[in-house]
């Protein structure tokens, strides 16, 4: 998740778009590619923070944004982020007509 920041999931043409484009080029050259991603925690953290802030009043939201001290369990972040991250991958690879899937690996 080192390549992911607060803007990352929402920024079109960002680093992930470039990675998807490069993988698509390799795919069309007949190469098999496996993308290993660790962005679920960062993606989920941003998703949970957005949901939390959307449920607050403007005054509460401004106070919490200034704190930037929101603590969320990393497992909750990963759980919330995995489905969103896969949806993002599916949408981005669909632009190139490439299906994608998730393979879970016990660590």
mmCIF file of N, CA and C in Angstrom:
data_model
loop_
_atom_site.group_PDB
_atom_site.id
_atom_site.type_symbol
_atom_site.label_atom_id
_atom_site.label_comp_id
_atom_site.label_asym_id
_atom_site.label_seq_id
_atom_site.Cartn_x
_atom_site.Cartn_y
_atom_site.Cartn_z
ATOM 1 N N UNK A 1 0.806 -1.206 0.000
ATOM 2 C CA UNK A 1 0.000 0.000 0.000
ATOM 3 C C UNK A 1 0.845 1.264 0.000
ATOM 4 N N UNK A 2 2.159 1.137 -0.168
ATOM 5 C CA UNK A 2 3.009 2.315 -0.155
ATOM 6 C C UNK A 2 2.724 3.230 -1.333
ATOM 7 N N UNK A 3 2.170 2.690 -2.403
ATOM 8 C CA UNK A 3 1.857 3.533 -3.554
ATOM 9 C C UNK A 3 0.488 4.162 -3.472
ATOM 10 N N UNK A 4 -0.205 3.939 -2.396
ATOM 11 C CA UNK A 4 -1.566 4.425 -2.267
ATOM 12 C C UNK A 4 -1.605 5.550 -1.252
ATOM 13 N N UNK A 5 -2.266 6.621 -1.611
ATOM 14 C CA UNK A 5 -2.464 7.699 -0.656
ATOM 15 C C UNK A 5 -3.941 8.042 -0.622
ATOM 16 N N UNK A 6 -4.298 9.062 0.099
ATOM 17 C CA UNK A 6 -5.710 9.407 0.277
ATOM 18 C C UNK A 6 -6.395 9.693 -1.050
ATOM 19 N N UNK A 7 -5.681 10.192 -2.035
ATOM 20 C CA UNK A 7 -6.284 10.533 -3.324
ATOM 21 C C UNK A 7 -6.331 9.345 -4.269
ATOM 22 N N UNK A 8 -5.522 8.335 -4.012
ATOM 23 C CA UNK A 8 -5.299 7.278 -4.984
ATOM 24 C C UNK A 8 -6.550 6.630 -5.543
ATOM 25 N N UNK A 9 -7.504 6.165 -4.711
ATOM 26 C CA UNK A 9 -8.637 5.459 -5.301
ATOM 27 C C UNK A 9 -9.508 6.345 -6.185
ATOM 28 N N UNK A 10 -9.446 7.642 -5.989
ATOM 29 C CA UNK A 10 -10.344 8.548 -6.692
ATOM 30 C C UNK A 10 -9.682 9.253 -7.868
ATOM 31 N N UNK A 11 -8.397 9.156 -7.994
ATOM 32 C CA UNK A 11 -7.668 9.930 -8.990
ATOM 33 C C UNK A 11 -7.575 9.167 -10.308
ATOM 34 N N UNK A 12 -8.267 9.631 -11.355
ATOM 35 C CA UNK A 12 -8.167 8.964 -12.651
ATOM 36 C C UNK A 12 -6.781 9.201 -13.248
ATOM 37 N N UNK A 13 -6.280 8.217 -13.968
ATOM 38 C CA UNK A 13 -4.990 8.363 -14.607
ATOM 39 C C UNK A 13 -3.828 8.246 -13.647
ATOM 40 N N UNK A 14 -4.077 7.755 -12.447
ATOM 41 C CA UNK A 14 -3.027 7.616 -11.446
ATOM 42 C C UNK A 14 -2.135 6.426 -11.716
ATOM 43 N N UNK A 15 -1.373 6.063 -10.713
ATOM 44 C CA UNK A 15 -0.403 4.981 -10.831
ATOM 45 C C UNK A 15 -1.066 3.660 -11.214
ATOM 46 N N UNK A 16 -2.231 3.369 -10.633
ATOM 47 C CA UNK A 16 -2.895 2.102 -10.945
ATOM 48 C C UNK A 16 -3.319 2.048 -12.409
ATOM 49 N N UNK A 17 -3.800 3.156 -12.947
ATOM 50 C CA UNK A 17 -4.187 3.181 -14.358
ATOM 51 C C UNK A 17 -2.993 2.868 -15.248
ATOM 52 N N UNK A 18 -1.837 3.363 -14.880
ATOM 53 C CA UNK A 18 -0.621 3.087 -15.639
ATOM 54 C C UNK A 18 -0.245 1.609 -15.549
ATOM 55 N N UNK A 19 -0.372 1.029 -14.356
ATOM 56 C CA UNK A 19 -0.068 -0.390 -14.170
ATOM 57 C C UNK A 19 -1.026 -1.247 -14.999
ATOM 58 N N UNK A 20 -2.310 -0.908 -14.976
ATOM 59 C CA UNK A 20 -3.311 -1.657 -15.747
ATOM 60 C C UNK A 20 -3.004 -1.571 -17.242
ATOM 61 N N UNK A 21 -2.626 -0.403 -17.703
ATOM 62 C CA UNK A 21 -2.287 -0.226 -19.114
ATOM 63 C C UNK A 21 -1.072 -1.091 -19.497
ATOM 64 N N UNK A 22 -0.055 -1.101 -18.650
ATOM 65 C CA UNK A 22 1.142 -1.901 -18.927
ATOM 66 C C UNK A 22 0.831 -3.398 -18.916
ATOM 67 N N UNK A 23 0.021 -3.820 -17.964
ATOM 68 C CA UNK A 23 -0.366 -5.241 -17.908
ATOM 69 C C UNK A 23 -1.184 -5.610 -19.138
ATOM 70 N N UNK A 24 -2.051 -4.717 -19.569
ATOM 71 C CA UNK A 24 -2.866 -4.973 -20.761
ATOM 72 C C UNK A 24 -1.983 -5.135 -22.001
ATOM 73 N N UNK A 25 -0.968 -4.297 -22.114
ATOM 74 C CA UNK A 25 -0.044 -4.417 -23.247
ATOM 75 C C UNK A 25 0.652 -5.776 -23.231
ATOM 76 N N UNK A 26 1.102 -6.192 -22.055
ATOM 77 C CA UNK A 26 1.748 -7.504 -21.933
ATOM 78 C C UNK A 26 0.777 -8.624 -22.271
ATOM 79 N N UNK A 27 -0.468 -8.489 -21.804
ATOM 80 C CA UNK A 27 -1.501 -9.502 -22.084
ATOM 81 C C UNK A 27 -1.709 -9.648 -23.587
ATOM 82 N N UNK A 28 -1.776 -8.536 -24.295
ATOM 83 C CA UNK A 28 -2.020 -8.584 -25.735
ATOM 84 C C UNK A 28 -0.791 -9.050 -26.513
ATOM 85 N N UNK A 29 0.361 -9.087 -25.861
ATOM 86 C CA UNK A 29 1.566 -9.670 -26.457
ATOM 87 C C UNK A 29 1.616 -11.181 -26.216
ATOM 88 N N UNK A 30 0.585 -11.706 -25.536
ATOM 89 C CA UNK A 30 0.501 -13.137 -25.284
ATOM 90 C C UNK A 30 1.149 -13.581 -23.984
ATOM 91 N N UNK A 31 1.540 -12.650 -23.166
ATOM 92 C CA UNK A 31 2.189 -12.992 -21.901
ATOM 93 C C UNK A 31 1.143 -13.139 -20.803
ATOM 94 N N UNK A 32 1.414 -14.054 -19.879
ATOM 95 C CA UNK A 32 0.547 -14.224 -18.717
ATOM 96 C C UNK A 32 1.101 -13.366 -17.586
ATOM 97 N N UNK A 33 0.206 -12.628 -16.930
ATOM 98 C CA UNK A 33 0.633 -11.702 -15.891
ATOM 99 C C UNK A 33 -0.156 -11.955 -14.614
ATOM 100 N N UNK A 34 0.543 -11.927 -13.494
ATOM 101 C CA UNK A 34 -0.099 -11.997 -12.189
ATOM 102 C C UNK A 34 0.224 -10.706 -11.462
ATOM 103 N N UNK A 35 -0.788 -10.015 -11.039
ATOM 104 C CA UNK A 35 -0.631 -8.777 -10.281
ATOM 105 C C UNK A 35 -0.821 -9.102 -8.809
ATOM 106 N N UNK A 36 0.194 -8.827 -8.011
ATOM 107 C CA UNK A 36 0.116 -9.026 -6.568
ATOM 108 C C UNK A 36 -0.074 -7.657 -5.955
ATOM 109 N N UNK A 37 -1.161 -7.510 -5.244
ATOM 110 C CA UNK A 37 -1.526 -6.201 -4.708
ATOM 111 C C UNK A 37 -1.672 -6.258 -3.199
ATOM 112 N N UNK A 38 -1.228 -5.199 -2.549
ATOM 113 C CA UNK A 38 -1.402 -5.113 -1.108
ATOM 114 C C UNK A 38 -2.134 -3.836 -0.726
ATOM 115 N N UNK A 39 -2.967 -3.343 -1.618
ATOM 116 C CA UNK A 39 -3.615 -2.065 -1.387
ATOM 117 C C UNK A 39 -4.946 -2.112 -0.666
ATOM 118 N N UNK A 40 -5.400 -3.286 -0.248
ATOM 119 C CA UNK A 40 -6.731 -3.392 0.349
ATOM 120 C C UNK A 40 -6.849 -2.613 1.657
ATOM 121 N N UNK A 41 -5.815 -2.612 2.469
ATOM 122 C CA UNK A 41 -5.888 -1.905 3.756
ATOM 123 C C UNK A 41 -6.010 -0.402 3.523
ATOM 124 N N UNK A 42 -5.159 0.150 2.657
ATOM 125 C CA UNK A 42 -5.210 1.592 2.386
ATOM 126 C C UNK A 42 -6.527 1.975 1.709
ATOM 127 N N UNK A 43 -6.972 1.159 0.766
ATOM 128 C CA UNK A 43 -8.234 1.428 0.071
ATOM 129 C C UNK A 43 -9.392 1.400 1.065
ATOM 130 N N UNK A 44 -9.407 0.375 1.915
ATOM 131 C CA UNK A 44 -10.478 0.235 2.905
ATOM 132 C C UNK A 44 -10.453 1.325 3.951
ATOM 133 N N UNK A 45 -9.253 1.739 4.362
ATOM 134 C CA UNK A 45 -9.146 2.832 5.336
ATOM 135 C C UNK A 45 -9.798 4.096 4.782
ATOM 136 N N UNK A 46 -9.472 4.416 3.539
ATOM 137 C CA UNK A 46 -10.053 5.616 2.932
ATOM 138 C C UNK A 46 -11.569 5.467 2.800
ATOM 139 N N UNK A 47 -12.004 4.284 2.432
ATOM 140 C CA UNK A 47 -13.439 4.022 2.276
ATOM 141 C C UNK A 47 -14.176 4.184 3.609
ATOM 142 N N UNK A 48 -13.621 3.613 4.681
ATOM 143 C CA UNK A 48 -14.252 3.707 5.999
ATOM 144 C C UNK A 48 -14.229 5.140 6.535
ATOM 145 N N UNK A 49 -13.138 5.845 6.322
ATOM 146 C CA UNK A 49 -13.072 7.247 6.759
ATOM 147 C C UNK A 49 -14.109 8.067 6.017
ATOM 148 N N UNK A 50 -14.236 7.856 4.710
ATOM 149 C CA UNK A 50 -15.247 8.594 3.932
ATOM 150 C C UNK A 50 -16.652 8.316 4.457
ATOM 151 N N UNK A 51 -16.951 7.048 4.755
ATOM 152 C CA UNK A 51 -18.276 6.704 5.278
ATOM 153 C C UNK A 51 -18.504 7.346 6.641
ATOM 154 N N UNK A 52 -17.486 7.322 7.469
ATOM 155 C CA UNK A 52 -17.595 7.931 8.795
ATOM 156 C C UNK A 52 -17.862 9.427 8.682
ATOM 157 N N UNK A 53 -17.092 10.100 7.836
ATOM 158 C CA UNK A 53 -17.240 11.551 7.694
ATOM 159 C C UNK A 53 -18.576 11.929 7.050
ATOM 160 N N UNK A 54 -19.081 11.096 6.146
ATOM 161 C CA UNK A 54 -20.362 11.393 5.485
ATOM 162 C C UNK A 54 -21.522 11.314 6.467
ATOM 163 N N UNK A 55 -21.363 10.540 7.536
ATOM 164 C CA UNK A 55 -22.423 10.386 8.522
ATOM 165 C C UNK A 55 -22.384 11.429 9.622
ATOM 166 N N UNK A 56 -21.463 12.390 9.519
ATOM 167 C CA UNK A 56 -21.334 13.399 10.562
ATOM 168 C C UNK A 56 -21.855 14.748 10.090
ATOM 169 N N UNK A 57 -22.035 15.626 11.033
ATOM 170 C CA UNK A 57 -22.387 16.998 10.682
ATOM 171 C C UNK A 57 -21.160 17.681 10.087
ATOM 172 N N UNK A 58 -21.353 18.805 9.442
ATOM 173 C CA UNK A 58 -20.245 19.553 8.850
ATOM 174 C C UNK A 58 -19.233 19.942 9.925
ATOM 175 N N UNK A 59 -19.708 20.396 11.057
ATOM 176 C CA UNK A 59 -18.806 20.808 12.140
ATOM 177 C C UNK A 59 -17.960 19.628 12.624
ATOM 178 N N UNK A 60 -18.596 18.475 12.836
ATOM 179 C CA UNK A 60 -17.852 17.286 13.281
ATOM 180 C C UNK A 60 -16.833 16.855 12.221
ATOM 181 N N UNK A 61 -17.251 16.910 10.956
ATOM 182 C CA UNK A 61 -16.378 16.499 9.866
ATOM 183 C C UNK A 61 -15.133 17.367 9.804
ATOM 184 N N UNK A 62 -15.306 18.667 9.885
ATOM 185 C CA UNK A 62 -14.158 19.578 9.836
ATOM 186 C C UNK A 62 -13.226 19.349 11.021
ATOM 187 N N UNK A 63 -13.788 19.105 12.177
ATOM 188 C CA UNK A 63 -12.976 18.833 13.358
ATOM 189 C C UNK A 63 -12.159 17.556 13.166
ATOM 190 N N UNK A 64 -12.789 16.487 12.673
ATOM 191 C CA UNK A 64 -12.101 15.212 12.490
ATOM 192 C C UNK A 64 -11.077 15.259 11.364
ATOM 193 N N UNK A 65 -11.371 15.993 10.300
ATOM 194 C CA UNK A 65 -10.410 16.109 9.201
ATOM 195 C C UNK A 65 -9.148 16.800 9.703
ATOM 196 N N UNK A 66 -9.314 17.804 10.518
ATOM 197 C CA UNK A 66 -8.152 18.524 11.049
ATOM 198 C C UNK A 66 -7.325 17.651 11.975
ATOM 199 N N UNK A 67 -7.957 16.741 12.676
ATOM 200 C CA UNK A 67 -7.225 15.857 13.587
ATOM 201 C C UNK A 67 -6.367 14.856 12.819
ATOM 202 N N UNK A 68 -6.903 14.276 11.766
ATOM 203 C CA UNK A 68 -6.249 13.208 11.005
ATOM 204 C C UNK A 68 -5.734 12.106 11.928
ATOM 205 N N UNK A 69 -6.436 11.896 13.019
ATOM 206 C CA UNK A 69 -6.017 10.911 14.004
ATOM 207 C C UNK A 69 -7.021 9.754 14.089
ATOM 208 N N UNK A 70 -7.809 9.572 13.061
ATOM 209 C CA UNK A 70 -8.799 8.513 13.093
ATOM 210 C C UNK A 70 -8.090 7.156 13.095
ATOM 211 N N UNK A 71 -8.380 6.341 14.100
ATOM 212 C CA UNK A 71 -7.744 5.033 14.222
ATOM 213 C C UNK A 71 -8.776 3.971 13.860
ATOM 214 N N UNK A 72 -8.447 3.165 12.865
ATOM 215 C CA UNK A 72 -9.346 2.107 12.416
ATOM 216 C C UNK A 72 -8.541 0.810 12.371
ATOM 217 N N UNK A 73 -9.127 -0.255 12.865
ATOM 218 C CA UNK A 73 -8.480 -1.562 12.876
ATOM 219 C C UNK A 73 -8.060 -1.956 11.451
ATOM 220 N N UNK A 74 -6.792 -2.334 11.243
ATOM 221 C CA UNK A 74 -6.322 -2.717 9.905
ATOM 222 C C UNK A 74 -7.090 -3.888 9.296
ATOM 223 N N UNK A 75 -7.570 -4.813 10.124
ATOM 224 C CA UNK A 75 -8.360 -5.928 9.576
ATOM 225 C C UNK A 75 -9.696 -5.441 9.031
ATOM 226 N N UNK A 76 -10.291 -4.474 9.727
ATOM 227 C CA UNK A 76 -11.539 -3.882 9.227
ATOM 228 C C UNK A 76 -11.277 -3.161 7.915
ATOM 229 N N UNK A 77 -10.151 -2.476 7.852
ATOM 230 C CA UNK A 77 -9.783 -1.767 6.616
ATOM 231 C C UNK A 77 -9.604 -2.754 5.464
ATOM 232 N N UNK A 78 -8.900 -3.852 5.724
ATOM 233 C CA UNK A 78 -8.676 -4.855 4.681
ATOM 234 C C UNK A 78 -9.989 -5.461 4.207
ATOM 235 N N UNK A 79 -10.860 -5.753 5.150
ATOM 236 C CA UNK A 79 -12.160 -6.323 4.791
ATOM 237 C C UNK A 79 -12.992 -5.376 3.950
ATOM 238 N N UNK A 80 -12.994 -4.114 4.333
ATOM 239 C CA UNK A 80 -13.772 -3.119 3.583
ATOM 240 C C UNK A 80 -13.118 -2.804 2.250
ATOM 241 N N UNK A 81 -11.809 -2.909 2.190
ATOM 242 C CA UNK A 81 -11.098 -2.517 0.983
ATOM 243 C C UNK A 81 -11.010 -3.570 -0.092
ATOM 244 N N UNK A 82 -11.027 -4.837 0.293
ATOM 245 C CA UNK A 82 -10.808 -5.892 -0.696
ATOM 246 C C UNK A 82 -11.863 -5.900 -1.798
ATOM 247 N N UNK A 83 -13.123 -5.817 -1.426
ATOM 248 C CA UNK A 83 -14.169 -5.857 -2.455
ATOM 249 C C UNK A 83 -14.119 -4.611 -3.334
ATOM 250 N N UNK A 84 -13.853 -3.475 -2.724
ATOM 251 C CA UNK A 84 -13.760 -2.243 -3.506
ATOM 252 C C UNK A 84 -12.572 -2.251 -4.438
ATOM 253 N N UNK A 85 -11.455 -2.774 -3.965
ATOM 254 C CA UNK A 85 -10.260 -2.844 -4.792
ATOM 255 C C UNK A 85 -10.475 -3.793 -5.973
ATOM 256 N N UNK A 86 -11.104 -4.933 -5.717
ATOM 257 C CA UNK A 86 -11.393 -5.869 -6.817
ATOM 258 C C UNK A 86 -12.361 -5.254 -7.820
ATOM 259 N N UNK A 87 -13.350 -4.523 -7.345
ATOM 260 C CA UNK A 87 -14.281 -3.848 -8.260
ATOM 261 C C UNK A 87 -13.544 -2.838 -9.131
ATOM 262 N N UNK A 88 -12.609 -2.131 -8.513
ATOM 263 C CA UNK A 88 -11.812 -1.158 -9.258
ATOM 264 C C UNK A 88 -10.969 -1.854 -10.319
ATOM 265 N N UNK A 89 -10.296 -2.945 -9.936
ATOM 266 C CA UNK A 89 -9.506 -3.708 -10.909
ATOM 267 C C UNK A 89 -10.393 -4.210 -12.049
ATOM 268 N N UNK A 90 -11.538 -4.779 -11.710
ATOM 269 C CA UNK A 90 -12.439 -5.302 -12.743
ATOM 270 C C UNK A 90 -12.860 -4.208 -13.717
ATOM 271 N N UNK A 91 -13.213 -3.048 -13.202
ATOM 272 C CA UNK A 91 -13.636 -1.942 -14.062
ATOM 273 C C UNK A 91 -12.495 -1.458 -14.957
ATOM 274 N N UNK A 92 -11.313 -1.374 -14.388
ATOM 275 C CA UNK A 92 -10.186 -0.865 -15.167
ATOM 276 C C UNK A 92 -9.742 -1.858 -16.239
ATOM 277 N N UNK A 93 -9.681 -3.149 -15.886
ATOM 278 C CA UNK A 93 -9.282 -4.148 -16.880
ATOM 279 C C UNK A 93 -10.382 -4.370 -17.916
ATOM 280 N N UNK A 94 -11.644 -4.160 -17.549
ATOM 281 C CA UNK A 94 -12.755 -4.313 -18.504
ATOM 282 C C UNK A 94 -12.621 -3.323 -19.663
ATOM 283 N N UNK A 95 -12.005 -2.183 -19.414
ATOM 284 C CA UNK A 95 -11.798 -1.202 -20.487
ATOM 285 C C UNK A 95 -10.924 -1.774 -21.601
ATOM 286 N N UNK A 96 -10.128 -2.780 -21.265
ATOM 287 C CA UNK A 96 -9.258 -3.432 -22.246
ATOM 288 C C UNK A 96 -9.798 -4.799 -22.653
ATOM 289 N N UNK A 97 -10.976 -5.158 -22.123
ATOM 290 C CA UNK A 97 -11.574 -6.448 -22.441
ATOM 291 C C UNK A 97 -10.869 -7.616 -21.767
ATOM 292 N N UNK A 98 -10.234 -7.350 -20.629
ATOM 293 C CA UNK A 98 -9.479 -8.388 -19.932
ATOM 294 C C UNK A 98 -10.190 -8.739 -18.632
ATOM 295 N N UNK A 99 -10.575 -10.010 -18.478
ATOM 296 C CA UNK A 99 -11.196 -10.403 -17.198
ATOM 297 C C UNK A 99 -10.114 -10.529 -16.121
ATOM 298 N N UNK A 100 -10.518 -10.342 -14.880
ATOM 299 C CA UNK A 100 -9.575 -10.537 -13.784
ATOM 300 C C UNK A 100 -10.280 -11.261 -12.647
ATOM 301 N N UNK A 101 -9.493 -11.843 -11.781
ATOM 302 C CA UNK A 101 -10.033 -12.598 -10.662
ATOM 303 C C UNK A 101 -9.094 -12.480 -9.479
ATOM 304 N N UNK A 102 -9.627 -12.781 -8.316
ATOM 305 C CA UNK A 102 -8.840 -12.746 -7.089
ATOM 306 C C UNK A 102 -8.453 -14.162 -6.705
ATOM 307 N N UNK A 103 -7.216 -14.328 -6.305
ATOM 308 C CA UNK A 103 -6.740 -15.607 -5.767
ATOM 309 C C UNK A 103 -6.251 -15.319 -4.369
ATOM 310 N N UNK A 104 -6.868 -15.947 -3.385
ATOM 311 C CA UNK A 104 -6.469 -15.724 -2.007
ATOM 312 C C UNK A 104 -5.372 -16.704 -1.625
ATOM 313 N N UNK A 105 -4.460 -16.203 -0.827
ATOM 314 C CA UNK A 105 -3.349 -17.030 -0.392
ATOM 315 C C UNK A 105 -3.196 -16.895 1.115
ATOM 316 N N UNK A 106 -3.220 -18.000 1.840
ATOM 317 C CA UNK A 106 -3.014 -17.895 3.288
ATOM 318 C C UNK A 106 -1.574 -17.489 3.568
ATOM 319 N N UNK A 107 -1.443 -16.567 4.502
ATOM 320 C CA UNK A 107 -0.093 -16.083 4.822
ATOM 321 C C UNK A 107 0.252 -16.444 6.236
#
